[in-house]
Tab-separated table of C-alpha atoms and ligand atoms in Angstrom:
chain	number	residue	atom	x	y	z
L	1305	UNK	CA	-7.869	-56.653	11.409
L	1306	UNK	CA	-9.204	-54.706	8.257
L	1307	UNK	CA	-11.470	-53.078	10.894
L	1308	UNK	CA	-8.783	-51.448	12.855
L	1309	UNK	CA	-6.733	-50.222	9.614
L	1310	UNK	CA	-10.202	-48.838	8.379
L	1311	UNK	CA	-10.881	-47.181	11.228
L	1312	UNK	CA	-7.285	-45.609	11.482
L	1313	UNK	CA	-7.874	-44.495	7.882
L	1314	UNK	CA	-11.124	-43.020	8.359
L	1315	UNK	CA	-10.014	-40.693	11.373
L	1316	UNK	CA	-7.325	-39.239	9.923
L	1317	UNK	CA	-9.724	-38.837	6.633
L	1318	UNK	CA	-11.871	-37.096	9.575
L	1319	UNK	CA	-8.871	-35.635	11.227
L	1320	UNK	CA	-9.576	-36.902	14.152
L	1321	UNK	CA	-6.340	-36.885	15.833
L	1322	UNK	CA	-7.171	-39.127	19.271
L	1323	UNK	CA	-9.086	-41.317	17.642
L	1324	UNK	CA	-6.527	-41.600	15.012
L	1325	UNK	CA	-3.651	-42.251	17.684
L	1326	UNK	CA	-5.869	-44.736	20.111
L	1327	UNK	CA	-6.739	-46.413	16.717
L	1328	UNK	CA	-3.356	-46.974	15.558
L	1329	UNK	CA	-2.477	-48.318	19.690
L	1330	UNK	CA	-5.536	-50.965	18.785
L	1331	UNK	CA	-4.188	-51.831	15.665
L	1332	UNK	CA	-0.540	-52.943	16.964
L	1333	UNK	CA	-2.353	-53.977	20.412
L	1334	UNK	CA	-3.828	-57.029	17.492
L	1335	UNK	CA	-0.652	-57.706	16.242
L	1336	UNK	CA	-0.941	-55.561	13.066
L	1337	UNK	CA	3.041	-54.792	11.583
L	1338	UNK	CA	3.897	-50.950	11.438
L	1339	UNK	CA	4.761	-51.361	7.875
L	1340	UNK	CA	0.698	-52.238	7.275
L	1341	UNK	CA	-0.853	-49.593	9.312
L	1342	UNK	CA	1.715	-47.185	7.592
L	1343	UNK	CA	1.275	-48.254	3.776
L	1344	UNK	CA	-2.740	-49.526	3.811
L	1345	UNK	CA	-4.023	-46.762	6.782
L	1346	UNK	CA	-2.080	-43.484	6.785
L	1347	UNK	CA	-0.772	-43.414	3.178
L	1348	UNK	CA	-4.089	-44.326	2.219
L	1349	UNK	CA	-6.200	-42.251	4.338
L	1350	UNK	CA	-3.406	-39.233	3.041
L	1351	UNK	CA	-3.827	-39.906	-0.739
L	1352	UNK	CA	-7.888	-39.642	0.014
L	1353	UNK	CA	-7.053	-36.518	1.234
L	1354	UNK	CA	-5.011	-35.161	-1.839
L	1355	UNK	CA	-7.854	-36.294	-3.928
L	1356	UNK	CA	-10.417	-34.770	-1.998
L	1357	UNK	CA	-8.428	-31.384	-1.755
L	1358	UNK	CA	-8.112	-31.938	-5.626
L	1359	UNK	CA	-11.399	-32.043	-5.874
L	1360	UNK	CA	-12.168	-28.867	-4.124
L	1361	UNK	CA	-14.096	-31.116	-1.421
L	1362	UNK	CA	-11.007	-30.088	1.009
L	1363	UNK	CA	-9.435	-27.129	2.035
L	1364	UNK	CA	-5.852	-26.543	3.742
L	1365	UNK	CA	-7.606	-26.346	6.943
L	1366	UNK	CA	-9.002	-29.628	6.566
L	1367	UNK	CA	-5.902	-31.040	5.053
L	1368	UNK	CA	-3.950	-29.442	7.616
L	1369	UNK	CA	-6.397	-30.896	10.406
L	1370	UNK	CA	-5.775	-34.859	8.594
L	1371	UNK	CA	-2.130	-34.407	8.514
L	1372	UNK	CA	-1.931	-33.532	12.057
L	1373	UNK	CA	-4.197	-36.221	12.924
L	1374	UNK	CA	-1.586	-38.741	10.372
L	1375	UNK	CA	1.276	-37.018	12.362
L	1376	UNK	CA	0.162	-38.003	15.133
L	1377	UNK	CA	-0.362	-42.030	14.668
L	1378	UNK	CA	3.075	-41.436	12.859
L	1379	UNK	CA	4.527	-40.781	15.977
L	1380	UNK	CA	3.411	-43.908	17.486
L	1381	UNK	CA	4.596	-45.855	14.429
L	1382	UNK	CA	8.309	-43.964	14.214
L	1383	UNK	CA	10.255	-46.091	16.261
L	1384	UNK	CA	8.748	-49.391	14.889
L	1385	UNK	CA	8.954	-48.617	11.298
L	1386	UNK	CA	12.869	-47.729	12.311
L	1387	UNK	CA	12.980	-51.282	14.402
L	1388	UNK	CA	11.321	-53.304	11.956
L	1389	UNK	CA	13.734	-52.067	9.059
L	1390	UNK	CA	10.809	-50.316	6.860
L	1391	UNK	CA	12.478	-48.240	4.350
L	1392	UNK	CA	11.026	-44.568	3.481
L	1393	UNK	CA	10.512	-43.851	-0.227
L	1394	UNK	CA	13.402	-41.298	-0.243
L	1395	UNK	CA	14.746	-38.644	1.945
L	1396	UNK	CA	13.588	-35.234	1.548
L	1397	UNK	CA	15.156	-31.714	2.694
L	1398	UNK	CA	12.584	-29.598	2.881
L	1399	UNK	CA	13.196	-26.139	4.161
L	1400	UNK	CA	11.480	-22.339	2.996
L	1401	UNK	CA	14.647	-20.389	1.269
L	1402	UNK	CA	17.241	-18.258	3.142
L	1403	UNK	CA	15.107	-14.730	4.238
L	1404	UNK	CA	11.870	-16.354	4.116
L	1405	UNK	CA	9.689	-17.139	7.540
L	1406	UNK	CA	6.525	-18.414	5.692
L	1407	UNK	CA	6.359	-21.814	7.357
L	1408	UNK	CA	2.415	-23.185	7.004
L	1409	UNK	CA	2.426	-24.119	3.280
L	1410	UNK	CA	5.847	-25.601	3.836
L	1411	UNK	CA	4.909	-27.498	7.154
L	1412	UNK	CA	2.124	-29.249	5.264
L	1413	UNK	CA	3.938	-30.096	2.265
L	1414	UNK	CA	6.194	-31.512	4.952
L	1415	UNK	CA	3.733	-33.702	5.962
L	1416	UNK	CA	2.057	-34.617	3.294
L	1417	UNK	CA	5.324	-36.184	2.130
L	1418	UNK	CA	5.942	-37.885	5.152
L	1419	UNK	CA	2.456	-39.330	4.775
L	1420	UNK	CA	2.986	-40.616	1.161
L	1421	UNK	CA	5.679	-42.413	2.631
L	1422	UNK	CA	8.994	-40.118	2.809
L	1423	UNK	CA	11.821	-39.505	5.554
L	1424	UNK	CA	11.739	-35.763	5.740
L	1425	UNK	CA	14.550	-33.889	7.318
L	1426	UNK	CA	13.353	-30.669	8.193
L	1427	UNK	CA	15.273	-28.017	7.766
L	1428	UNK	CA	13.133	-24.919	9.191
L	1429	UNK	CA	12.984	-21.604	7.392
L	1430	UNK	CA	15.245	-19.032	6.146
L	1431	UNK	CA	17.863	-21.952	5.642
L	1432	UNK	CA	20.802	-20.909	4.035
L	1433	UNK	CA	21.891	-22.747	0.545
L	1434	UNK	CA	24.659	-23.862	1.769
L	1435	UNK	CA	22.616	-25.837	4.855
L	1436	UNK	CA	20.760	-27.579	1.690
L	1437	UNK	CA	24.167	-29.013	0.809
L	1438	UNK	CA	25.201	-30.266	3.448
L	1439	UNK	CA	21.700	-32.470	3.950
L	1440	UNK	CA	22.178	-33.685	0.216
L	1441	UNK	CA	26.403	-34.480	1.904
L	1442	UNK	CA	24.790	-36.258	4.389
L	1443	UNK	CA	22.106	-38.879	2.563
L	1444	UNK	CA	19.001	-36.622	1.595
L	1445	UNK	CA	17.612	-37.533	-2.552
L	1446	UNK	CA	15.265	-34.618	-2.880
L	1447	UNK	CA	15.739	-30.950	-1.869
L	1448	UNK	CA	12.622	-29.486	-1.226
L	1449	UNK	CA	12.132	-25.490	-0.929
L	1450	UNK	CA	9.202	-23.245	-0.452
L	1451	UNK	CA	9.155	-19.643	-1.090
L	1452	UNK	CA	6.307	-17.076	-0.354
L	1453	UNK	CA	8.079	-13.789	-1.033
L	1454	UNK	CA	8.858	-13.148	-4.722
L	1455	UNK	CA	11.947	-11.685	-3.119
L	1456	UNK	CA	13.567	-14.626	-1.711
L	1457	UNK	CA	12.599	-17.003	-5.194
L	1458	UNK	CA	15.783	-15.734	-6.001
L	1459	UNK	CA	17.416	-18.059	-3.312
L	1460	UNK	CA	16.024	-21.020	-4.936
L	1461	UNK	CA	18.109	-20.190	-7.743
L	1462	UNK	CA	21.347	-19.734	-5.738
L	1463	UNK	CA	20.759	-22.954	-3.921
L	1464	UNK	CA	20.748	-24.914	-7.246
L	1465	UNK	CA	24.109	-22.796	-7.589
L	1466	UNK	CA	25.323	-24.138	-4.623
L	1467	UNK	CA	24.110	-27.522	-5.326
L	1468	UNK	CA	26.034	-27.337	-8.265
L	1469	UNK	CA	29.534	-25.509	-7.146
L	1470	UNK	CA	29.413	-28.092	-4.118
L	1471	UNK	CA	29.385	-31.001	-7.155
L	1472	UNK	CA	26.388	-32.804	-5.654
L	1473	UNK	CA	23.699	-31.781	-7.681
L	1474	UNK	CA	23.807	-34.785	-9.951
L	1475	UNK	CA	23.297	-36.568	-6.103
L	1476	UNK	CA	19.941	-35.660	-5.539
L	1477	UNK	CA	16.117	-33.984	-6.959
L	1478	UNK	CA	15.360	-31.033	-6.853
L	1479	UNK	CA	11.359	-29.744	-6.287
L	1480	UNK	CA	10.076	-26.580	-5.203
L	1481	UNK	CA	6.938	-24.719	-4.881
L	1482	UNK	CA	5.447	-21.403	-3.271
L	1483	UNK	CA	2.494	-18.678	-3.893
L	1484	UNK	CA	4.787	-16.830	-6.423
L	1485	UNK	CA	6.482	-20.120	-7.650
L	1486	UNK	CA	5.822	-21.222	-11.059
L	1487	UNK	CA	6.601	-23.983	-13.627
L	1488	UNK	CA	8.445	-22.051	-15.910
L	1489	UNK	CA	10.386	-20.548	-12.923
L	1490	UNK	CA	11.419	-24.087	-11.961
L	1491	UNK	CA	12.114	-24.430	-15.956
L	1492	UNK	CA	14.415	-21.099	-15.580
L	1493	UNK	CA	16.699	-22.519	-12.091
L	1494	UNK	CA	16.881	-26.445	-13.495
L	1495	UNK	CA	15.196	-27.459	-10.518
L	1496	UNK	CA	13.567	-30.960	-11.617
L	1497	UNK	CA	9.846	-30.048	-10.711
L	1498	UNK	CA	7.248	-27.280	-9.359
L	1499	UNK	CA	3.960	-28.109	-7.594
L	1500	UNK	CA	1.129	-25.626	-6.801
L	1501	UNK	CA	0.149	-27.201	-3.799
L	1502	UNK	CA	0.799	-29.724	-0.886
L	1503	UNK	CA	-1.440	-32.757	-2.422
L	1504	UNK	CA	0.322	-32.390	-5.623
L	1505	UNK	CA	4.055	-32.428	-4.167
L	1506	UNK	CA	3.825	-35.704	-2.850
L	1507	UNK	CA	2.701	-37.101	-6.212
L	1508	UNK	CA	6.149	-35.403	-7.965
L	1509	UNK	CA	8.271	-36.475	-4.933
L	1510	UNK	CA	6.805	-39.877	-5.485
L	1511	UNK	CA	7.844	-39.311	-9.221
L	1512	UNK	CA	11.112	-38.074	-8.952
L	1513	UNK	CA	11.875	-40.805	-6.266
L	1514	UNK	CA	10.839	-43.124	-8.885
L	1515	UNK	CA	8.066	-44.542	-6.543
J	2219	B1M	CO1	3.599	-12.759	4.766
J	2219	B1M	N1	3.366	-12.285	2.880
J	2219	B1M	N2	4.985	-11.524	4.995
J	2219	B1M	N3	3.492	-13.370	6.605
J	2219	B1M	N4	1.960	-13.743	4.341
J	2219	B1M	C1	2.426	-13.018	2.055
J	2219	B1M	C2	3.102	-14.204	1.396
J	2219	B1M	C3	1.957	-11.900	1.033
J	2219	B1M	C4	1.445	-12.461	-0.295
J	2219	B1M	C5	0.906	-11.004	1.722
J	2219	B1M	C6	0.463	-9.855	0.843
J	2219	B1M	O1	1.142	-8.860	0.740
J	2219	B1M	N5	-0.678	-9.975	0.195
J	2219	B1M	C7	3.251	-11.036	0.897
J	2219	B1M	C8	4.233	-11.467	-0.193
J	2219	B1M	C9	4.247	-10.564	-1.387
J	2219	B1M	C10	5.203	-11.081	-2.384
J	2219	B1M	O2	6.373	-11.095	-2.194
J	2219	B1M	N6	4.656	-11.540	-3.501
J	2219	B1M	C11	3.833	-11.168	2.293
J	2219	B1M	C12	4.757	-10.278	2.874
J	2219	B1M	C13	5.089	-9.060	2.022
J	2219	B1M	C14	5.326	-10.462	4.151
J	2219	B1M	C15	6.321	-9.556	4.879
J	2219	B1M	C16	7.441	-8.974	4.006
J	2219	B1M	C17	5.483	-8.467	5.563
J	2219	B1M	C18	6.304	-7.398	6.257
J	2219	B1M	O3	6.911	-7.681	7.262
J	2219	B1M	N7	6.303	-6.216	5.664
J	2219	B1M	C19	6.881	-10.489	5.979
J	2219	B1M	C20	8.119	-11.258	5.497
J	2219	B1M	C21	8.782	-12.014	6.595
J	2219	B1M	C22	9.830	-12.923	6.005
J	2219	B1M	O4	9.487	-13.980	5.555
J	2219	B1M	N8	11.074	-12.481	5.988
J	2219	B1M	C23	5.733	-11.428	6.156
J	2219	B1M	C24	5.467	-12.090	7.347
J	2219	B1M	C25	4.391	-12.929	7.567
J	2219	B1M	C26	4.035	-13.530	8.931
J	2219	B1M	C27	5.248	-13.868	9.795
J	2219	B1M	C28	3.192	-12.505	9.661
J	2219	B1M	C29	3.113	-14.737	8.510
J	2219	B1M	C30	3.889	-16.066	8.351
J	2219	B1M	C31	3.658	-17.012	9.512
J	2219	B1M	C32	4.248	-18.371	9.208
J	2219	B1M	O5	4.340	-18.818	8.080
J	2219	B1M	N9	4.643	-19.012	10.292
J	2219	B1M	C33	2.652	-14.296	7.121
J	2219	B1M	C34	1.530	-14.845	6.468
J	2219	B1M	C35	0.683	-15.822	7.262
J	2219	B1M	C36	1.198	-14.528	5.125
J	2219	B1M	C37	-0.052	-14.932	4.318
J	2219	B1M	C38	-1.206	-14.119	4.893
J	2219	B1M	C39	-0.423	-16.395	4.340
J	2219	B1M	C40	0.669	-17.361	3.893
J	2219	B1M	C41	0.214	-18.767	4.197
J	2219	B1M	O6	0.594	-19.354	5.200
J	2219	B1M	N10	-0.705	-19.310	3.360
J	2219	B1M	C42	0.366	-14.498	2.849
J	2219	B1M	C43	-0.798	-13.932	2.048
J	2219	B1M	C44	-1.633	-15.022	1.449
J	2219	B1M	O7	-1.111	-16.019	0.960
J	2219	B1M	N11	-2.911	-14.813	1.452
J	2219	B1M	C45	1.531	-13.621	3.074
J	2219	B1M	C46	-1.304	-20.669	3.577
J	2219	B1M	C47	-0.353	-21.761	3.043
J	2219	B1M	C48	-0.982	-23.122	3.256
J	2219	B1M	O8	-0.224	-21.518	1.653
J	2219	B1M	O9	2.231	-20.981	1.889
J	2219	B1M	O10	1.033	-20.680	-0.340
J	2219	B1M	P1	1.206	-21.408	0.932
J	2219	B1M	O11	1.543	-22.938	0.607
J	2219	B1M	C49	0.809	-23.699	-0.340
J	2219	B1M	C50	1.382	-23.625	-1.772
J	2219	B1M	O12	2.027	-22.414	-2.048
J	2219	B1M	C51	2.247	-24.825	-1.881
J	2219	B1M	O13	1.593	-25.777	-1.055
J	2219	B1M	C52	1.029	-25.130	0.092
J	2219	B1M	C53	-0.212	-25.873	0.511
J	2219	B1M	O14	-1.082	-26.141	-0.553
J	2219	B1M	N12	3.643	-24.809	-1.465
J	2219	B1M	C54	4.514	-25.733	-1.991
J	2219	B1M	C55	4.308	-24.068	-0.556
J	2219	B1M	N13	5.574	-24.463	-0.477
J	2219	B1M	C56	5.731	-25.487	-1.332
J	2219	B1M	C57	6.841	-26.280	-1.631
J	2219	B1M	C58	6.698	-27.302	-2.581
J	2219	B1M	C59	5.476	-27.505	-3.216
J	2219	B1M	C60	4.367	-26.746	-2.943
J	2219	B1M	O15	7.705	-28.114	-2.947
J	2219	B1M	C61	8.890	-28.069	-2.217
């Protein structure tokens, strides 16, 4: 049994995303529960790979190649984790700011949350502020937005307006991040936290969900 969830682990580590999805088939084919292969195999293996990209031993490529291969097994495990009752960490809204396309950075953060244990609602790009509100209306604890263009920052700022006018800020958290994004910009907009990059996002998501 800890063979299978080792060997899960270790593809996605390796991003190898067939091997990762036969793996995780094995591992329920032996009667392992969804909620172990999740928690002790893809969170896992997805924590390595914050470290390692922490450590300048990764890159986004090779981050980006684990988290498709974790993706992947996640898709397997979706519908059983929802059967079996397994409650996410949190919700998170995640979406890049209204004018913005830049999707990569935000795609990964997107997974790299969902493989530190989150429900992520995925809101696209160039989402409008007022499309943030209604996800917090409708169940979502953190708001997540990226920004690449020191243009559209600005819309981070008039989504926490929103948030606010709408009276559901006090509802949820509020994290962003971005090339041109900084800590003392998050300071500025009362967002609750910045993060550099995608390895250090799910550590404050885990944070502000309390986790
Ligand atoms: Co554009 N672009 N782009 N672009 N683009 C930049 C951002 C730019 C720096 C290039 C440059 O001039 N040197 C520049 C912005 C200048 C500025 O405002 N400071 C720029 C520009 C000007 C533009 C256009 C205006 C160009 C034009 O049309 N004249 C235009 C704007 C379109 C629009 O958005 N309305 C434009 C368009 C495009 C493409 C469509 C061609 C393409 C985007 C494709 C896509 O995303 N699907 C593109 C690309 C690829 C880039 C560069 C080359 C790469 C961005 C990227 O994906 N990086 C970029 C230059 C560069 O960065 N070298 C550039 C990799 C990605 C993994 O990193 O997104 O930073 P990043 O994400 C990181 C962190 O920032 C962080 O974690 C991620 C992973 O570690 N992070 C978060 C991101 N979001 C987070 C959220 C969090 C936490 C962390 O919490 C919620």
């Amino acid at each position: 049994m800890a063979g299978s969830i080792e060997q899960i682990r270790d593809y996605i580590i390796e991003g190898n995303k067939n091997g990762a999805v036969a793996a995780v088939e094995q591992a329920l084919a032996e009667g392992i529960s969804a909620a172990s292969i999740l928690n002790d195999a893809m969170i896992s293996a997805m924590t390595e790979v914050g470290a390692r990209f922490e450590r300048d031993e990764y890159f986004v490529p090779e981050m980006l190649i684990s988290a498709r291969a974790m993706q992947a097994g996640m898709d397997k495990l979706r519908p059983l984790l929802v059967q079996s009752g397994v409650q996410p960490l949190a919700t998170v809204a995640i979406g890049t700011v209204k004018g913005d396309l830049h999707d990569i950075g935000k795609n990964l953060v997107s997974m790299m949350l969902e493989g530190a244990g989150f429900a992520i609602k995925d809101l696209g790009v160039n989402v409008d502020p007022d499309k943030f509100v209604e996800a917090v209306r409708e169940g979502a604890d953190i708001v997540a937005m990226s920004a690449l263009l020191t243009t559209t920052m600005a819309n981070m700022k008039n989504t926490v307006e929103a948030l606010k006018a709408a009276g559901v800020r006090d509802k949820c958290k509020i994290m962003i991040g971005g090339a041109p994004v900084t800590q003392t910009y998050s300071d500025e907009i009362g967002a609750d936290g910045y993060s550099p990059d995608a390895s250090s996002a799910a550590r404050l998501a885990r944070q502000l969900a309390g986790a």
